[in-house]
Short mmCIF file of C-alpha atoms in Angstrom, two decimals:
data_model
loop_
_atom_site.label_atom_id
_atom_site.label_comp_id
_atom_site.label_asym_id
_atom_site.label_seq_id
_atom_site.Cartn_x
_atom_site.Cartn_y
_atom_site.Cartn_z
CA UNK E 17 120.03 26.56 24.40
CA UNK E 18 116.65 28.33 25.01
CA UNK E 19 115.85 29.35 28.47
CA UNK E 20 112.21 30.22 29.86
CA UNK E 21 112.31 32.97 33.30
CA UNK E 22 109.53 32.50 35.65
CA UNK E 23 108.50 33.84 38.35
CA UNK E 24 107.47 30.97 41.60
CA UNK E 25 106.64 32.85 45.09
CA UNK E 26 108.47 35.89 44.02
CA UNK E 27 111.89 34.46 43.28
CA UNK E 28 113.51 33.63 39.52
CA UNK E 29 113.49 30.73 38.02
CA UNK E 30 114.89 29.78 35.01
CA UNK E 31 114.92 26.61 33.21
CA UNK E 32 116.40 25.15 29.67
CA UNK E 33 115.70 22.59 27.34
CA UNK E 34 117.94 20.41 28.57
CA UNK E 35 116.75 20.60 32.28
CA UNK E 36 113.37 20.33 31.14
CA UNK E 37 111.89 23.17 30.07
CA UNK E 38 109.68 23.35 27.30
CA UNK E 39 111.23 22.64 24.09
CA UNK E 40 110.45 23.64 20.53
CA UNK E 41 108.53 26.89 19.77
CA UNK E 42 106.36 28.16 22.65
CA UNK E 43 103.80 30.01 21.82
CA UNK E 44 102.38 31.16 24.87
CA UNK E 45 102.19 31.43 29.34
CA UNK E 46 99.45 31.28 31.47
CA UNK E 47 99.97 31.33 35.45
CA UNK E 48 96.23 29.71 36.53
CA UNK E 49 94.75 31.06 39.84
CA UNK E 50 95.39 27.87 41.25
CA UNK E 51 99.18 28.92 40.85
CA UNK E 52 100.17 26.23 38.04
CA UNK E 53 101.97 27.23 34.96
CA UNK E 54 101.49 26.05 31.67
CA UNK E 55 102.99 26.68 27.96
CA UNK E 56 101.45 26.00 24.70
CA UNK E 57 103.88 25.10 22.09
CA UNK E 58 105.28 23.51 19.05
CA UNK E 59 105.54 20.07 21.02
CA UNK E 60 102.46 20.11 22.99
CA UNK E 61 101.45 21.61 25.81
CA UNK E 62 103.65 21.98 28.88
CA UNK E 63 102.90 22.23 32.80
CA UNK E 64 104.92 23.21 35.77
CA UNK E 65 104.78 21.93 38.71
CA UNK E 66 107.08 24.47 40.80
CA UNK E 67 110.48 22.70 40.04
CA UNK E 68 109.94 20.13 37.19
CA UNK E 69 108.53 20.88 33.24
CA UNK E 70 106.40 17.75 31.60
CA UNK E 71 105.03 17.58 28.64
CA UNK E 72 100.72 16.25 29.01
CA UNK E 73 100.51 13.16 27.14
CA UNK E 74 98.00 11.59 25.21
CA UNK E 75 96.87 9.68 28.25
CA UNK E 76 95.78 12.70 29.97
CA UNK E 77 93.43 13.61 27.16
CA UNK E 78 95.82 15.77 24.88
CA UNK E 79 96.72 14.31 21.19
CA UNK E 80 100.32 14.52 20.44
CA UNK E 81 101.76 17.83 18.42
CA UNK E 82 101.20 21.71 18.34
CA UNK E 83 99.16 23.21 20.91
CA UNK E 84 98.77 26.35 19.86
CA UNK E 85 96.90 28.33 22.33
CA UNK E 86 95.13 28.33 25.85
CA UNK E 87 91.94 30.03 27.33
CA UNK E 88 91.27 30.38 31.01
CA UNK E 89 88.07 29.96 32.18
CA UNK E 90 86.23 31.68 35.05
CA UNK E 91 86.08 28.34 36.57
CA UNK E 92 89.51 28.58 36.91
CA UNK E 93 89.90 25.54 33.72
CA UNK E 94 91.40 26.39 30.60
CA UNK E 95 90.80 25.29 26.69
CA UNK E 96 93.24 24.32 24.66
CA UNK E 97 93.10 24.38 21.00
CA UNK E 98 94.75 21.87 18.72
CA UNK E 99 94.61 20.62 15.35
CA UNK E 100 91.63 18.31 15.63
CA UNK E 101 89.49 20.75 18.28
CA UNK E 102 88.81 22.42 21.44
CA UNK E 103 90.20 20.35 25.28
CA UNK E 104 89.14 21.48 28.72
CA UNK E 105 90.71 20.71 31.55
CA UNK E 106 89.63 19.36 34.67
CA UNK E 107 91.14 19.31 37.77
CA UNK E 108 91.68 16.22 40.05
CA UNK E 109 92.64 16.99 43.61
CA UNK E 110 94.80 13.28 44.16
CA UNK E 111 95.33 11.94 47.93
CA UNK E 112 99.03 12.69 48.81
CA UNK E 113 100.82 9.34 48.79
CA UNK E 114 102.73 7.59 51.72
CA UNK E 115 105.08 9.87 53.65
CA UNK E 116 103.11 12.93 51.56
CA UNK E 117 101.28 15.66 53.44
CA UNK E 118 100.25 17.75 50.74
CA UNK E 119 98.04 16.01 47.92
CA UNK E 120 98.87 16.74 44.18
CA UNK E 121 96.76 18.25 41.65
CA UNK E 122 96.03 15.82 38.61
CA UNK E 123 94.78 17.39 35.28
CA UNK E 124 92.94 15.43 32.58
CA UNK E 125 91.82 16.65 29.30
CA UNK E 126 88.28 16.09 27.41
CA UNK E 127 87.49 17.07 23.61
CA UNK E 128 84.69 19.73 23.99
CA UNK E 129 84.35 20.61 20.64
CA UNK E 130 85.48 18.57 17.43
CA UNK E 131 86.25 21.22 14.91
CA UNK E 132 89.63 21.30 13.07
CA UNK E 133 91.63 24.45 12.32
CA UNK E 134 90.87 26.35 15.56
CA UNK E 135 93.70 28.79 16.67
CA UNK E 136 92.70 30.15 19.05
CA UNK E 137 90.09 31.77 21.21
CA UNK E 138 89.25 34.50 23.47
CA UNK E 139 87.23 35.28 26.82
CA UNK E 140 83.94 37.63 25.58
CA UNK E 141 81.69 36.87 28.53
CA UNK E 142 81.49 34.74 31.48
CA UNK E 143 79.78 31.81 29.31
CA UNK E 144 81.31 32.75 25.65
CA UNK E 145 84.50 32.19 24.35
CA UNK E 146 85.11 33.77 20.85
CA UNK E 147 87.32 31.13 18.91
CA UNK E 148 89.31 32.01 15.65
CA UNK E 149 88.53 29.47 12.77
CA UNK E 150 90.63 29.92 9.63
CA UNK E 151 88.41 27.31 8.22
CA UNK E 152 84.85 29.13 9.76
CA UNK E 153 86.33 32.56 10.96
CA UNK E 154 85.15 33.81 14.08
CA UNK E 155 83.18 31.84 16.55
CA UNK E 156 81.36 32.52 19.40
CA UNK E 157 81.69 29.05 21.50
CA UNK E 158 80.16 28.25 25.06
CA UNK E 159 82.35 25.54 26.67
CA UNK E 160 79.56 24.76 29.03
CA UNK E 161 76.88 23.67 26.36
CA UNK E 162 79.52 22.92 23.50
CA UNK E 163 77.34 25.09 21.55
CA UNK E 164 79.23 27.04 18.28
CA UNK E 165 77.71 30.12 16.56
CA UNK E 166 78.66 31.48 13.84
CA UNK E 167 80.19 35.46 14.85
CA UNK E 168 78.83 38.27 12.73
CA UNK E 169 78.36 41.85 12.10
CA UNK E 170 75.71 44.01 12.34
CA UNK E 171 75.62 44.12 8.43
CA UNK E 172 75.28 40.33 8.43
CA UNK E 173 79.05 39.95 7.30
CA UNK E 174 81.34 37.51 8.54
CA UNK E 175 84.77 39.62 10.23
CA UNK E 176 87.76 38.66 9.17
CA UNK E 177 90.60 36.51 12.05
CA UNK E 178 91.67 40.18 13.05
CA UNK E 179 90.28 40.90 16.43
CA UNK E 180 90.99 42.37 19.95
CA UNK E 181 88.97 42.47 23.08
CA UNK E 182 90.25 45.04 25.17
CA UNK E 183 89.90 45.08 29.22
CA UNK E 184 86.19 46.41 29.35
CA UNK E 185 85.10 42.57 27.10
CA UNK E 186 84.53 45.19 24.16
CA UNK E 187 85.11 43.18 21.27
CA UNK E 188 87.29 45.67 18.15
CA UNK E 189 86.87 44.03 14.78
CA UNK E 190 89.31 44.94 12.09
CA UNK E 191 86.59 44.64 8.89
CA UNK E 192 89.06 44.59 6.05
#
């Protein structure tokens, strides 16, 4: 049974598939600043709400299947690529209920850019993302204006999906 370790206020946790953890392939963490945790993964993507896993459903904006990847925004929301595009999140504070002091954080997702075959993407600058295309390579994407240019080189050439951006936002291109 596959197990997933995380780390709430500095004490262990660990959780399985069959307490609900995510299940089938995850592909990736992210710990927002607002101290949620989510996982991108085979099934869909997954959030955490300090004891419980659940998987976000189509009625909060996600379609159903692979979620591959997640980018956090400076704005503290995230994109999340799938099949059929780019989803941001936005955040819902939610009154707390009867007998509740503390009110809940709701999250609902919106299609920001309709574009199939996106991977993945990448923090460049405060208002770029760089995305990874296999169908259009790279990408450079601003998820405030849903605007999409296309990424090249100096010499005018496309790069191939090989990238890293490195701590300083400088962006290394393998050109092969």
């Amino acid at each position: 049974v596959a197990g997933v370790d995380l780390d709430v206020d500095e004490r262990a946790v660990q959780h399985y598939t069959g307490s609900g953890g995510p299940q089938g392939a995850v592909y990736y963490f992210i710990h927002l600043p607002d101290g949620s945790f989510w996982a991108t993964g085979s099934r869909g993507l997954f959030a955490f709400d300090g004891e419980h896993w659940r998987l976000v459903t189509a009625a909060e904006g996600l379609p159903e299947g692979a979620q591959r990847f997640h980018t956090v925004l400076p704005d503290g929301s995230m994109l999340v690529y799938g099949a059929d595009g780019v989803y941001r999140s936005e955040r819902h504070e939610q009154s707390g209920q009867s007998g509740q002091s503390t009110p809940g954080r709701v999250y609902t997702f919106r299609r920001v850019l309709d574009q199939a075959g996106v991977d993945g993407g990448d923090l460049l600058t405060e208002r770029q993302v760089l995305i990874n295309s296999r169908a259009r390579g790279l990408q450079l994407f601003d998820p405030d204006t849903g605007s999409v240019t296309p990424f090249t080189l100096n010499n005018g050439g496309l790069p191939m999906l090989t990238y890293a951006i490195d701590r300083r936002h400088r962006l290394w291109v393998d050109r092969k």
